[in-house]
PDB file of C-alpha atoms in Angstrom:
ATOM      1  CA  MET A   1       4.773   8.071  -7.605  1.00 95.00           C
ATOM      2  CA  ILE A   2       1.883   9.197  -5.449  1.00 96.00           C
ATOM      3  CA  VAL A   3       0.628   6.601  -2.981  1.00 96.00           C
ATOM      4  CA  ARG A   4      -2.669   7.069  -1.138  1.00 95.00           C
ATOM      5  CA  VAL A   5      -3.144   5.244   2.150  1.00 96.00           C
ATOM      6  CA  LEU A   6      -6.861   4.969   2.835  1.00 94.00           C
ATOM      7  CA  GLY A   7      -7.937   6.983   5.851  1.00 93.00           C
ATOM      8  CA  GLU A   8      -4.511   8.591   6.163  1.00 94.00           C
ATOM      9  CA  GLY A   9      -3.497  10.643   3.137  1.00 95.00           C
ATOM     10  CA  GLN A  10      -1.082  10.740   0.226  1.00 97.00           C
ATOM     11  CA  TYR A  11       2.679  10.295   0.038  1.00 97.00           C
ATOM     12  CA  ALA A  12       5.072  11.240  -2.741  1.00 97.00           C
ATOM     13  CA  VAL A  13       7.506   8.323  -3.051  1.00 97.00           C
ATOM     14  CA  ASP A  14      10.472   8.472  -5.410  1.00 96.00           C
ATOM     15  CA  ASP A  15      10.194   5.984  -8.269  1.00 94.00           C
ATOM     16  CA  SER A  16      13.583   4.555  -7.288  1.00 96.00           C
ATOM     17  CA  HIS A  17      11.787   2.736  -4.437  1.00 96.00           C
ATOM     18  CA  ALA A  18       9.319   0.978  -6.745  1.00 93.00           C
ATOM     19  CA  ASP A  19      11.137  -2.387  -6.660  1.00 94.00           C
ATOM     20  CA  LEU A  20      11.207  -2.430  -2.857  1.00 96.00           C
ATOM     21  CA  LEU A  21       7.523  -1.519  -2.621  1.00 96.00           C
ATOM     22  CA  ASN A  22       6.600  -4.071  -5.301  1.00 94.00           C
ATOM     23  CA  GLY A  23       8.407  -6.765  -3.317  1.00 95.00           C
ATOM     24  CA  LEU A  24       6.477  -5.839  -0.178  1.00 96.00           C
ATOM     25  CA  ASP A  25       3.259  -5.739  -2.195  1.00 95.00           C
ATOM     26  CA  SER A  26       3.972  -9.273  -3.451  1.00 94.00           C
ATOM     27  CA  GLY A  27       4.469 -10.438   0.130  1.00 95.00           C
ATOM     28  CA  LEU A  28       1.135  -8.912   1.080  1.00 95.00           C
ATOM     29  CA  GLU A  29      -0.537 -10.666  -1.862  1.00 94.00           C
ATOM     30  CA  ARG A  30       0.921 -14.025  -0.787  1.00 94.00           C
ATOM     31  CA  ALA A  31      -0.340 -13.521   2.769  1.00 96.00           C
ATOM     32  CA  VAL A  32      -3.821 -12.673   1.482  1.00 95.00           C
ATOM     33  CA  GLU A  33      -3.861 -15.673  -0.863  1.00 94.00           C
ATOM     34  CA  SER A  34      -2.884 -18.019   1.962  1.00 96.00           C
ATOM     35  CA  ALA A  35      -5.372 -16.356   4.370  1.00 94.00           C
ATOM     36  CA  ASP A  36      -2.580 -16.130   6.955  1.00 94.00           C
ATOM     37  CA  GLU A  37      -3.778 -13.380   9.305  1.00 95.00           C
ATOM     38  CA  ALA A  38      -0.443 -12.986  11.123  1.00 96.00           C
ATOM     39  CA  ALA A  39       1.545 -12.789   7.882  1.00 96.00           C
ATOM     40  CA  PHE A  40      -1.061 -10.416   6.449  1.00 95.00           C
ATOM     41  CA  ARG A  41      -0.804  -8.026   9.417  1.00 97.00           C
ATOM     42  CA  ALA A  42       3.006  -8.079   9.281  1.00 97.00           C
ATOM     43  CA  ALA A  43       3.141  -7.579   5.495  1.00 97.00           C
ATOM     44  CA  LEU A  44       0.632  -4.715   5.561  1.00 97.00           C
ATOM     45  CA  ALA A  45       2.466  -3.018   8.424  1.00 97.00           C
ATOM     46  CA  ASP A  46       5.803  -3.371   6.568  1.00 97.00           C
ATOM     47  CA  LEU A  47       4.408  -1.942   3.329  1.00 97.00           C
ATOM     48  CA  LEU A  48       2.758   1.017   5.045  1.00 98.00           C
ATOM     49  CA  SER A  49       5.843   1.677   7.168  1.00 97.00           C
ATOM     50  CA  GLN A  50       8.073   1.851   4.089  1.00 97.00           C
ATOM     51  CA  VAL A  51       5.679   4.215   2.305  1.00 98.00           C
ATOM     52  CA  ARG A  52       5.649   6.480   5.367  1.00 97.00           C
ATOM     53  CA  THR A  53       9.425   6.302   5.761  1.00 97.00           C
ATOM     54  CA  LEU A  54      10.425   6.696   2.117  1.00 97.00           C
ATOM     55  CA  GLY A  55       7.645   9.067   1.107  1.00 97.00           C
ATOM     56  CA  GLU A  56       6.903  12.669   1.841  1.00 97.00           C
ATOM     57  CA  ARG A  57       3.406  13.243   3.199  1.00 97.00           C
ATOM     58  CA  LEU A  58       1.423  15.601   0.995  1.00 97.00           C
ATOM     59  CA  PRO A  59      -0.755  18.272   2.579  1.00 96.00           C
ATOM     60  CA  ASP A  60      -4.363  17.175   3.127  1.00 91.00           C
ATOM     61  CA  ASP A  61      -5.586  19.906   0.782  1.00 91.00           C
ATOM     62  CA  ALA A  62      -3.357  18.747  -2.110  1.00 89.00           C
ATOM     63  CA  LEU A  63      -5.373  17.410  -5.031  1.00 84.00           C
ATOM     64  CA  VAL A  64      -2.993  15.042  -6.788  1.00 91.00           C
ATOM     65  CA  PRO A  65      -4.058  11.871  -8.650  1.00 94.00           C
ATOM     66  CA  SER A  66      -2.786   8.734  -6.906  1.00 93.00           C
ATOM     67  CA  ASP A  67      -0.727   6.118  -8.727  1.00 93.00           C
ATOM     68  CA  ALA A  68      -1.344   3.517  -6.021  1.00 93.00           C
ATOM     69  CA  LEU A  69      -4.048   2.955  -3.440  1.00 93.00           C
ATOM     70  CA  LEU A  70      -3.143   1.106  -0.247  1.00 95.00           C
ATOM     71  CA  PRO A  71      -5.449  -0.132   2.467  1.00 95.00           C
ATOM     72  CA  GLY A  72      -5.318   1.518   5.861  1.00 95.00           C
ATOM     73  CA  GLU A  73      -3.620  -0.175   8.785  1.00 93.00           C
ATOM     74  CA  ASP A  74      -6.981  -1.299  10.196  1.00 94.00           C
ATOM     75  CA  SER A  75      -8.158  -2.991   6.977  1.00 95.00           C
ATOM     76  CA  SER A  76      -9.209  -6.601   7.188  1.00 95.00           C
ATOM     77  CA  LEU A  77      -7.827  -9.452   5.152  1.00 94.00           C
ATOM     78  CA  ASP A  78     -11.159  -9.602   3.290  1.00 93.00           C
ATOM     79  CA  ASP A  79     -10.988  -5.858   2.533  1.00 92.00           C
ATOM     80  CA  VAL A  80      -7.562  -6.265   0.955  1.00 93.00           C
ATOM     81  CA  ARG A  81      -8.616  -9.411  -0.886  1.00 92.00           C
ATOM     82  CA  ALA A  82     -11.417  -7.360  -2.487  1.00 91.00           C
ATOM     83  CA  MET A  83      -8.957  -4.599  -3.439  1.00 89.00           C
ATOM     84  CA  LEU A  84      -6.616  -7.134  -5.036  1.00 88.00           C
ATOM     85  CA  ALA A  85      -9.485  -8.719  -6.975  1.00 88.00           C
ATOM     86  CA  ASP A  86      -9.831  -5.468  -8.928  1.00 79.00           C
ATOM     87  CA  THR A  87      -6.247  -5.450 -10.235  1.00 78.00           C
ATOM     88  CA  THR A  88      -3.782  -7.652 -12.096  1.00 72.00           C
ATOM     89  CA  GLU A  89      -0.694  -5.760 -10.885  1.00 75.00           C
ATOM     90  CA  GLY A  90      -1.146  -5.820  -7.127  1.00 81.00           C
ATOM     91  CA  LEU A  91      -1.588  -2.609  -5.169  1.00 87.00           C
ATOM     92  CA  ILE A  92       1.674  -0.981  -6.317  1.00 82.00           C
ATOM     93  CA  PRO A  93       1.837  -0.581 -10.118  1.00 79.00           C
ATOM     94  CA  GLY A  94       4.826  -1.849 -12.020  1.00 68.00           C
TER      95      GLY A  94
END
C-alpha cells in the first residue's frame, strides 16, 4: 500500500503490515474521540514512526496514487478530527 504523510511524502508499505497500522490507526481515533491531547500526540507519533520504519520512502517526483493519507507530525487534534470525519474506515483502509 502507498501511504502519504502530509508535508513529508509517500511510503510504500507492504500489505503484511496492514493489521499493525490499523491497530495504531484505531488508537489514534480513540485519542481523537476522547480529545486527549497527550494520547493523540503519542498515537500520531507511533503511527508515523511505524510507517517510516516499515515503509520505503518514494522519490518526491514519483506520481503514485495513495491508498492512505496521514496527517503530518505537526497536525492538530482538530485537523485529524476533520480528516476522520470524512471516512468510515479510519485513516488506514482495511
